Amino acid sequence: MRDRSRMRAKRSVRTWLALLLVLTVTVLGSTAWASGDTTSRQTGASPGPGVSRAAGAPPGTGTSPGGGAPAPPEADGAVPAIGRAWPVGVRPLVVRGWEPPATAYGRGHRGVDLAAAPSTPVRSVAAGRVSFAGRVAGRGVVSVELTGTGEPPLRTTYEPVRPSVKKGDEVAAGGSLGTLEPTTSHCSTACLHWGLLRDRTYLNPLSLLPAWLLHRGPSRLLPVLGVPLPRP
């Protein structure tokens, strides 16, 4: 009888130990999972494999004074639509649009090309301060830091341009920067290459233009009332 009682006591102890072990493992596993999920939410990391976040794409090509490799992409949502004029003409033809490369060093077109005849006036799309006016790789380049666009400020670039401004000049929206140089080294016909950067990050320059300017239709003639007709 004593042997049977001892065996029952040993079985009972082993059963409780097993239950205690299972309970401990369950509690520790739940705590670790909760901790990892909280860390994921706080850092923005993906909670598991196969989950990725969408990234912005880097903008336009062209030569930037100061050079350097393009920085990681930045979303166009960071660009305020403060433009008040096209760089050339009223609604110029976009010969080549912004083509963001797959990587910072990949091929693409970091800007837009606007069709324009040689000697066409080139204007600043928004108010700012000239940060560069000179020649880069044999082409005239003008850069304008746009007012009120943060630190570092947004910077527009225009080439090939024969500058009529110098570094430090303040320009208004639509203010003259110079005239388009007669060269076809970038386009098959004469064009203005227009770029936009924040520090070394290229952005889509068309993002500067508000909808009313970007999609403005042709001018329409309205009827004139109360004015006598001219005599033959």
PDB file of C-alpha atoms in Angstrom:
ATOM      1  CA  MET A   1       0.000   0.000   0.000  1.00  0.00           C
ATOM      2  CA  ARG A   2       2.799   2.370   0.873  1.00  0.00           C
ATOM      3  CA  ASP A   3       4.487   1.706  -2.503  1.00  0.00           C
ATOM      4  CA  ARG A   4       1.271   2.478  -4.360  1.00  0.00           C
ATOM      5  CA  SER A   5       0.807   5.712  -2.415  1.00  0.00           C
ATOM      6  CA  ARG A   6       4.360   6.785  -3.212  1.00  0.00           C
ATOM      7  CA  MET A   7       3.861   6.045  -6.941  1.00  0.00           C
ATOM      8  CA  ARG A   8       0.643   8.084  -7.000  1.00  0.00           C
ATOM      9  CA  ALA A   9       2.385  10.989  -5.255  1.00  0.00           C
ATOM     10  CA  LYS A  10       5.256  10.907  -7.768  1.00  0.00           C
ATOM     11  CA  ARG A  11       2.802  10.873 -10.708  1.00  0.00           C
ATOM     12  CA  SER A  12       0.936  13.818  -9.245  1.00  0.00           C
ATOM     13  CA  VAL A  13       4.140  15.808  -8.801  1.00  0.00           C
ATOM     14  CA  ARG A  14       5.257  15.063 -12.391  1.00  0.00           C
ATOM     15  CA  THR A  15       1.837  16.082 -13.730  1.00  0.00           C
ATOM     16  CA  TRP A  16       1.934  19.436 -11.920  1.00  0.00           C
ATOM     17  CA  LEU A  17       5.501  20.071 -13.048  1.00  0.00           C
ATOM     18  CA  ALA A  18       4.522  19.385 -16.664  1.00  0.00           C
ATOM     19  CA  LEU A  19       1.534  21.736 -16.428  1.00  0.00           C
ATOM     20  CA  LEU A  20       3.718  24.425 -14.833  1.00  0.00           C
ATOM     21  CA  LEU A  21       6.287  24.095 -17.658  1.00  0.00           C
ATOM     22  CA  VAL A  22       3.620  24.413 -20.375  1.00  0.00           C
ATOM     23  CA  LEU A  23       2.124  27.450 -18.662  1.00  0.00           C
ATOM     24  CA  THR A  24       5.557  29.125 -18.346  1.00  0.00           C
ATOM     25  CA  VAL A  25       6.402  28.563 -22.040  1.00  0.00           C
ATOM     26  CA  THR A  26       3.015  29.944 -23.112  1.00  0.00           C
ATOM     27  CA  VAL A  27       3.358  33.095 -21.017  1.00  0.00           C
ATOM     28  CA  LEU A  28       6.938  33.777 -22.175  1.00  0.00           C
ATOM     29  CA  GLY A  29       6.003  33.285 -25.822  1.00  0.00           C
ATOM     30  CA  SER A  30       3.051  35.683 -25.595  1.00  0.00           C
ATOM     31  CA  THR A  31       5.207  38.332 -23.911  1.00  0.00           C
ATOM     32  CA  ALA A  32       7.896  38.083 -26.580  1.00  0.00           C
ATOM     33  CA  TRP A  33       5.350  38.341 -29.402  1.00  0.00           C
ATOM     34  CA  ALA A  34       3.706  41.397 -27.823  1.00  0.00           C
ATOM     35  CA  SER A  35       7.087  43.054 -27.302  1.00  0.00           C
ATOM     36  CA  GLY A  36       8.109  42.480 -30.912  1.00  0.00           C
ATOM     37  CA  ASP A  37       4.810  43.794 -32.258  1.00  0.00           C
ATOM     38  CA  THR A  38       5.121  46.960 -30.149  1.00  0.00           C
ATOM     39  CA  THR A  39       8.676  47.536 -31.375  1.00  0.00           C
ATOM     40  CA  SER A  40       7.505  47.120 -34.971  1.00  0.00           C
ATOM     41  CA  ARG A  41       4.810  49.741 -34.529  1.00  0.00           C
ATOM     42  CA  GLN A  42       7.162  52.184 -32.803  1.00  0.00           C
ATOM     43  CA  THR A  43       9.986  51.932 -35.338  1.00  0.00           C
ATOM     44  CA  GLY A  44       7.913  51.485 -38.455  1.00  0.00           C
ATOM     45  CA  ALA A  45       9.601  48.152 -39.163  1.00  0.00           C
ATOM     46  CA  SER A  46       7.770  45.383 -40.928  1.00  0.00           C
ATOM     47  CA  PRO A  47       6.190  42.872 -38.506  1.00  0.00           C
ATOM     48  CA  GLY A  48       7.068  39.953 -40.696  1.00  0.00           C
ATOM     49  CA  PRO A  49       8.616  38.843 -43.990  1.00  0.00           C
ATOM     50  CA  GLY A  50       7.032  39.719 -47.284  1.00  0.00           C
ATOM     51  CA  VAL A  51       5.709  43.093 -46.067  1.00  0.00           C
ATOM     52  CA  SER A  52       7.242  46.231 -47.554  1.00  0.00           C
ATOM     53  CA  ARG A  53       6.481  49.943 -47.586  1.00  0.00           C
ATOM     54  CA  ALA A  54       6.135  51.930 -50.770  1.00  0.00           C
ATOM     55  CA  ALA A  55       8.996  54.317 -51.469  1.00  0.00           C
ATOM     56  CA  GLY A  56       9.012  57.564 -53.417  1.00  0.00           C
ATOM     57  CA  ALA A  57      10.956  57.844 -56.628  1.00  0.00           C
ATOM     58  CA  PRO A  58      13.803  60.141 -57.378  1.00  0.00           C
ATOM     59  CA  PRO A  59      13.163  62.930 -59.918  1.00  0.00           C
ATOM     60  CA  GLY A  60      14.619  64.298 -63.095  1.00  0.00           C
ATOM     61  CA  THR A  61      18.207  64.407 -64.982  1.00  0.00           C
ATOM     62  CA  GLY A  62      20.400  67.309 -65.779  1.00  0.00           C
ATOM     63  CA  THR A  63      23.583  68.875 -64.545  1.00  0.00           C
ATOM     64  CA  SER A  64      23.530  70.314 -61.052  1.00  0.00           C
ATOM     65  CA  PRO A  65      26.092  72.913 -59.964  1.00  0.00           C
ATOM     66  CA  GLY A  66      28.146  71.261 -57.266  1.00  0.00           C
ATOM     67  CA  GLY A  67      27.566  67.783 -58.721  1.00  0.00           C
ATOM     68  CA  GLY A  68      27.430  64.807 -56.391  1.00  0.00           C
ATOM     69  CA  ALA A  69      25.384  61.653 -56.582  1.00  0.00           C
ATOM     70  CA  PRO A  70      21.620  61.959 -56.204  1.00  0.00           C
ATOM     71  CA  ALA A  71      20.399  61.305 -52.681  1.00  0.00           C
ATOM     72  CA  PRO A  72      17.602  58.842 -51.804  1.00  0.00           C
ATOM     73  CA  PRO A  73      14.227  59.628 -53.338  1.00  0.00           C
ATOM     74  CA  GLU A  74      11.727  62.016 -51.831  1.00  0.00           C
ATOM     75  CA  ALA A  75       7.975  61.946 -52.273  1.00  0.00           C
ATOM     76  CA  ASP A  76       6.399  64.604 -54.493  1.00  0.00           C
ATOM     77  CA  GLY A  77       3.984  65.368 -51.665  1.00  0.00           C
ATOM     78  CA  ALA A  78       6.811  67.359 -50.053  1.00  0.00           C
ATOM     79  CA  VAL A  79       6.778  69.877 -52.941  1.00  0.00           C
ATOM     80  CA  PRO A  80       4.415  72.841 -52.476  1.00  0.00           C
ATOM     81  CA  ALA A  81       2.612  74.015 -55.607  1.00  0.00           C
ATOM     82  CA  ILE A  82       4.001  77.569 -55.439  1.00  0.00           C
ATOM     83  CA  GLY A  83       4.752  78.034 -59.136  1.00  0.00           C
ATOM     84  CA  ARG A  84       3.206  81.098 -60.762  1.00  0.00           C
ATOM     85  CA  ALA A  85       4.633  80.827 -64.292  1.00  0.00           C
ATOM     86  CA  TRP A  86       6.086  78.314 -66.718  1.00  0.00           C
ATOM     87  CA  PRO A  87       9.835  78.737 -67.267  1.00  0.00           C
ATOM     88  CA  VAL A  88       9.219  79.375 -70.981  1.00  0.00           C
ATOM     89  CA  GLY A  89       6.125  80.287 -72.973  1.00  0.00           C
ATOM     90  CA  VAL A  90       2.534  79.996 -71.775  1.00  0.00           C
ATOM     91  CA  ARG A  91       1.961  76.243 -71.977  1.00  0.00           C
ATOM     92  CA  PRO A  92       5.102  74.757 -73.595  1.00  0.00           C
ATOM     93  CA  LEU A  93       5.292  71.288 -75.057  1.00  0.00           C
ATOM     94  CA  VAL A  94       6.968  68.787 -72.732  1.00  0.00           C
ATOM     95  CA  VAL A  95       9.475  67.131 -75.069  1.00  0.00           C
ATOM     96  CA  ARG A  96      10.592  64.668 -72.417  1.00  0.00           C
ATOM     97  CA  GLY A  97       9.042  64.182 -69.011  1.00  0.00           C
ATOM     98  CA  TRP A  98      10.422  63.256 -65.628  1.00  0.00           C
ATOM     99  CA  GLU A  99      11.594  59.633 -65.622  1.00  0.00           C
ATOM    100  CA  PRO A 100      12.745  58.573 -62.146  1.00  0.00           C
ATOM    101  CA  PRO A 101      15.427  55.871 -62.247  1.00  0.00           C
ATOM    102  CA  ALA A 102      15.000  52.618 -60.342  1.00  0.00           C
ATOM    103  CA  THR A 103      17.977  53.452 -58.116  1.00  0.00           C
ATOM    104  CA  ALA A 104      19.843  56.613 -57.119  1.00  0.00           C
ATOM    105  CA  TYR A 105      22.559  55.806 -59.665  1.00  0.00           C
ATOM    106  CA  GLY A 106      20.273  54.336 -62.349  1.00  0.00           C
ATOM    107  CA  ARG A 107      19.487  55.751 -65.752  1.00  0.00           C
ATOM    108  CA  GLY A 108      16.581  58.132 -66.043  1.00  0.00           C
ATOM    109  CA  HIS A 109      15.660  61.755 -66.657  1.00  0.00           C
ATOM    110  CA  ARG A 110      15.931  63.953 -63.597  1.00  0.00           C
ATOM    111  CA  GLY A 111      13.849  66.870 -64.813  1.00  0.00           C
ATOM    112  CA  VAL A 112      11.640  67.857 -67.762  1.00  0.00           C
ATOM    113  CA  ASP A 113      12.525  69.234 -71.205  1.00  0.00           C
ATOM    114  CA  LEU A 114      10.344  72.067 -72.515  1.00  0.00           C
ATOM    115  CA  ALA A 115      10.296  72.958 -76.211  1.00  0.00           C
ATOM    116  CA  ALA A 116      11.299  76.564 -76.896  1.00  0.00           C
ATOM    117  CA  ALA A 117      13.053  78.524 -79.627  1.00  0.00           C
ATOM    118  CA  PRO A 118      16.573  79.887 -79.104  1.00  0.00           C
ATOM    119  CA  SER A 119      16.647  83.304 -77.404  1.00  0.00           C
ATOM    120  CA  THR A 120      13.278  82.639 -75.711  1.00  0.00           C
ATOM    121  CA  PRO A 121      13.103  84.434 -72.328  1.00  0.00           C
ATOM    122  CA  VAL A 122      13.570  82.058 -69.389  1.00  0.00           C
ATOM    123  CA  ARG A 123      11.667  82.895 -66.200  1.00  0.00           C
ATOM    124  CA  SER A 124      11.763  81.798 -62.581  1.00  0.00           C
ATOM    125  CA  VAL A 125       8.675  79.715 -61.777  1.00  0.00           C
ATOM    126  CA  ALA A 126       8.496  81.126 -58.228  1.00  0.00           C
ATOM    127  CA  ALA A 127      10.074  83.820 -56.093  1.00  0.00           C
ATOM    128  CA  GLY A 128      13.559  83.134 -54.788  1.00  0.00           C
ATOM    129  CA  ARG A 129      17.229  83.988 -54.745  1.00  0.00           C
ATOM    130  CA  VAL A 130      19.806  83.107 -57.413  1.00  0.00           C
ATOM    131  CA  SER A 131      22.259  80.610 -55.921  1.00  0.00           C
ATOM    132  CA  PHE A 132      24.246  79.973 -59.126  1.00  0.00           C
ATOM    133  CA  ALA A 133      24.601  81.605 -62.531  1.00  0.00           C
ATOM    134  CA  GLY A 134      27.412  80.419 -64.773  1.00  0.00           C
ATOM    135  CA  ARG A 135      28.619  77.612 -66.999  1.00  0.00           C
ATOM    136  CA  VAL A 136      28.669  73.906 -66.194  1.00  0.00           C
ATOM    137  CA  ALA A 137      30.071  71.419 -68.709  1.00  0.00           C
ATOM    138  CA  GLY A 138      29.968  74.111 -71.411  1.00  0.00           C
ATOM    139  CA  ARG A 139      26.312  75.045 -70.828  1.00  0.00           C
ATOM    140  CA  GLY A 140      24.846  78.075 -69.116  1.00  0.00           C
ATOM    141  CA  VAL A 141      23.046  77.122 -65.894  1.00  0.00           C
ATOM    142  CA  VAL A 142      20.956  79.195 -63.491  1.00  0.00           C
ATOM    143  CA  SER A 143      19.818  77.898 -60.093  1.00  0.00           C
ATOM    144  CA  VAL A 144      17.244  79.613 -57.872  1.00  0.00           C
ATOM    145  CA  GLU A 145      16.578  78.791 -54.219  1.00  0.00           C
ATOM    146  CA  LEU A 146      12.836  79.180 -53.700  1.00  0.00           C
ATOM    147  CA  THR A 147      11.628  81.360 -50.839  1.00  0.00           C
ATOM    148  CA  GLY A 148       9.777  79.770 -47.929  1.00  0.00           C
ATOM    149  CA  THR A 149      10.375  76.139 -48.913  1.00  0.00           C
ATOM    150  CA  GLY A 150      12.144  74.894 -45.787  1.00  0.00           C
ATOM    151  CA  GLU A 151      15.733  74.069 -44.945  1.00  0.00           C
ATOM    152  CA  PRO A 152      17.464  73.153 -47.130  1.00  0.00           C
ATOM    153  CA  PRO A 153      15.267  75.075 -49.581  1.00  0.00           C
ATOM    154  CA  LEU A 154      13.931  73.740 -52.840  1.00  0.00           C
ATOM    155  CA  ARG A 155      16.172  74.717 -55.761  1.00  0.00           C
ATOM    156  CA  THR A 156      15.157  75.011 -59.400  1.00  0.00           C
ATOM    157  CA  THR A 157      17.709  74.702 -62.227  1.00  0.00           C
ATOM    158  CA  TYR A 158      17.468  75.944 -65.796  1.00  0.00           C
ATOM    159  CA  GLU A 159      19.773  75.068 -68.715  1.00  0.00           C
ATOM    160  CA  PRO A 160      21.073  75.943 -71.273  1.00  0.00           C
ATOM    161  CA  VAL A 161      20.565  79.604 -70.374  1.00  0.00           C
ATOM    162  CA  ARG A 162      22.500  82.766 -71.140  1.00  0.00           C
ATOM    163  CA  PRO A 163      22.097  84.372 -67.693  1.00  0.00           C
ATOM    164  CA  SER A 164      20.925  87.932 -67.162  1.00  0.00           C
ATOM    165  CA  VAL A 165      21.220  87.519 -63.377  1.00  0.00           C
ATOM    166  CA  LYS A 166      24.059  86.839 -60.967  1.00  0.00           C
ATOM    167  CA  LYS A 167      24.450  84.952 -57.706  1.00  0.00           C
ATOM    168  CA  GLY A 168      22.615  86.665 -54.852  1.00  0.00           C
ATOM    169  CA  ASP A 169      19.993  88.398 -57.010  1.00  0.00           C
ATOM    170  CA  GLU A 170      16.400  88.252 -55.758  1.00  0.00           C
ATOM    171  CA  VAL A 171      13.865  87.262 -58.417  1.00  0.00           C
ATOM    172  CA  ALA A 172      10.073  87.363 -58.375  1.00  0.00           C
ATOM    173  CA  ALA A 173       7.779  84.682 -59.724  1.00  0.00           C
ATOM    174  CA  GLY A 174       7.936  85.075 -63.487  1.00  0.00           C
ATOM    175  CA  GLY A 175      11.081  87.200 -63.215  1.00  0.00           C
ATOM    176  CA  SER A 176      13.618  87.026 -66.029  1.00  0.00           C
ATOM    177  CA  LEU A 177      16.677  84.784 -65.607  1.00  0.00           C
ATOM    178  CA  GLY A 178      18.096  85.070 -69.114  1.00  0.00           C
ATOM    179  CA  THR A 179      17.488  83.634 -72.576  1.00  0.00           C
ATOM    180  CA  LEU A 180      17.616  80.120 -73.976  1.00  0.00           C
ATOM    181  CA  GLU A 181      20.936  79.285 -75.620  1.00  0.00           C
ATOM    182  CA  PRO A 182      20.846  77.891 -79.193  1.00  0.00           C
ATOM    183  CA  THR A 183      22.086  74.356 -78.531  1.00  0.00           C
ATOM    184  CA  THR A 184      20.689  70.907 -79.291  1.00  0.00           C
ATOM    185  CA  SER A 185      23.153  68.929 -77.184  1.00  0.00           C
ATOM    186  CA  HIS A 186      20.412  67.757 -74.820  1.00  0.00           C
ATOM    187  CA  CYS A 187      17.345  67.548 -77.096  1.00  0.00           C
ATOM    188  CA  SER A 188      16.987  66.840 -80.807  1.00  0.00           C
ATOM    189  CA  THR A 189      15.598  70.386 -81.107  1.00  0.00           C
ATOM    190  CA  ALA A 190      16.110  73.468 -78.937  1.00  0.00           C
ATOM    191  CA  CYS A 191      14.677  72.973 -75.455  1.00  0.00           C
ATOM    192  CA  LEU A 192      15.003  74.081 -71.859  1.00  0.00           C
ATOM    193  CA  HIS A 193      15.945  71.481 -69.259  1.00  0.00           C
ATOM    194  CA  TRP A 194      14.161  72.350 -66.017  1.00  0.00           C
ATOM    195  CA  GLY A 195      15.084  70.589 -62.789  1.00  0.00           C
ATOM    196  CA  LEU A 196      14.114  70.660 -59.131  1.00  0.00           C
ATOM    197  CA  LEU A 197      16.154  69.578 -56.108  1.00  0.00           C
ATOM    198  CA  ARG A 198      16.148  69.657 -52.351  1.00  0.00           C
ATOM    199  CA  ASP A 199      19.811  69.423 -51.351  1.00  0.00           C
ATOM    200  CA  ARG A 200      20.978  66.572 -53.664  1.00  0.00           C
ATOM    201  CA  THR A 201      17.593  64.898 -54.016  1.00  0.00           C
ATOM    202  CA  TYR A 202      15.967  65.365 -57.428  1.00  0.00           C
ATOM    203  CA  LEU A 203      12.216  65.972 -57.564  1.00  0.00           C
ATOM    204  CA  ASN A 204       9.635  66.367 -60.302  1.00  0.00           C
ATOM    205  CA  PRO A 205       9.608  70.089 -61.234  1.00  0.00           C
ATOM    206  CA  LEU A 206       6.048  69.866 -62.568  1.00  0.00           C
ATOM    207  CA  SER A 207       4.989  69.340 -58.940  1.00  0.00           C
ATOM    208  CA  LEU A 208       5.657  73.064 -58.400  1.00  0.00           C
ATOM    209  CA  LEU A 209       2.837  74.055 -60.743  1.00  0.00           C
ATOM    210  CA  PRO A 210      -0.724  74.303 -59.378  1.00  0.00           C
ATOM    211  CA  ALA A 211      -3.514  72.583 -61.290  1.00  0.00           C
ATOM    212  CA  TRP A 212      -4.854  75.824 -62.762  1.00  0.00           C
ATOM    213  CA  LEU A 213      -1.482  76.525 -64.370  1.00  0.00           C
ATOM    214  CA  LEU A 214      -0.564  72.957 -65.252  1.00  0.00           C
ATOM    215  CA  HIS A 215      -3.835  72.190 -67.021  1.00  0.00           C
ATOM    216  CA  ARG A 216      -4.834  75.645 -68.184  1.00  0.00           C
ATOM    217  CA  GLY A 217      -6.706  75.506 -71.472  1.00  0.00           C
ATOM    218  CA  PRO A 218      -6.384  77.832 -74.464  1.00  0.00           C
ATOM    219  CA  SER A 219      -7.590  81.442 -74.331  1.00  0.00           C
ATOM    220  CA  ARG A 220     -11.152  82.095 -75.490  1.00  0.00           C
ATOM    221  CA  LEU A 221     -12.604  85.220 -77.090  1.00  0.00           C
ATOM    222  CA  LEU A 222     -15.686  86.550 -75.313  1.00  0.00           C
ATOM    223  CA  PRO A 223     -18.433  88.626 -76.989  1.00  0.00           C
ATOM    224  CA  VAL A 224     -18.120  92.394 -76.592  1.00  0.00           C
ATOM    225  CA  LEU A 225     -21.432  94.045 -75.645  1.00  0.00           C
ATOM    226  CA  GLY A 226     -22.334  97.739 -75.882  1.00  0.00           C
ATOM    227  CA  VAL A 227     -19.495  98.681 -78.231  1.00  0.00           C
ATOM    228  CA  PRO A 228     -20.507 100.146 -81.623  1.00  0.00           C
ATOM    229  CA  LEU A 229     -19.294  98.375 -84.738  1.00  0.00           C
ATOM    230  CA  PRO A 230     -16.607 100.165 -86.763  1.00  0.00           C
ATOM    231  CA  ARG A 231     -17.815 102.032 -89.857  1.00  0.00           C
ATOM    232  CA  PRO A 232     -16.762 100.625 -93.228  1.00  0.00           C
TER     233      PRO A 232
END
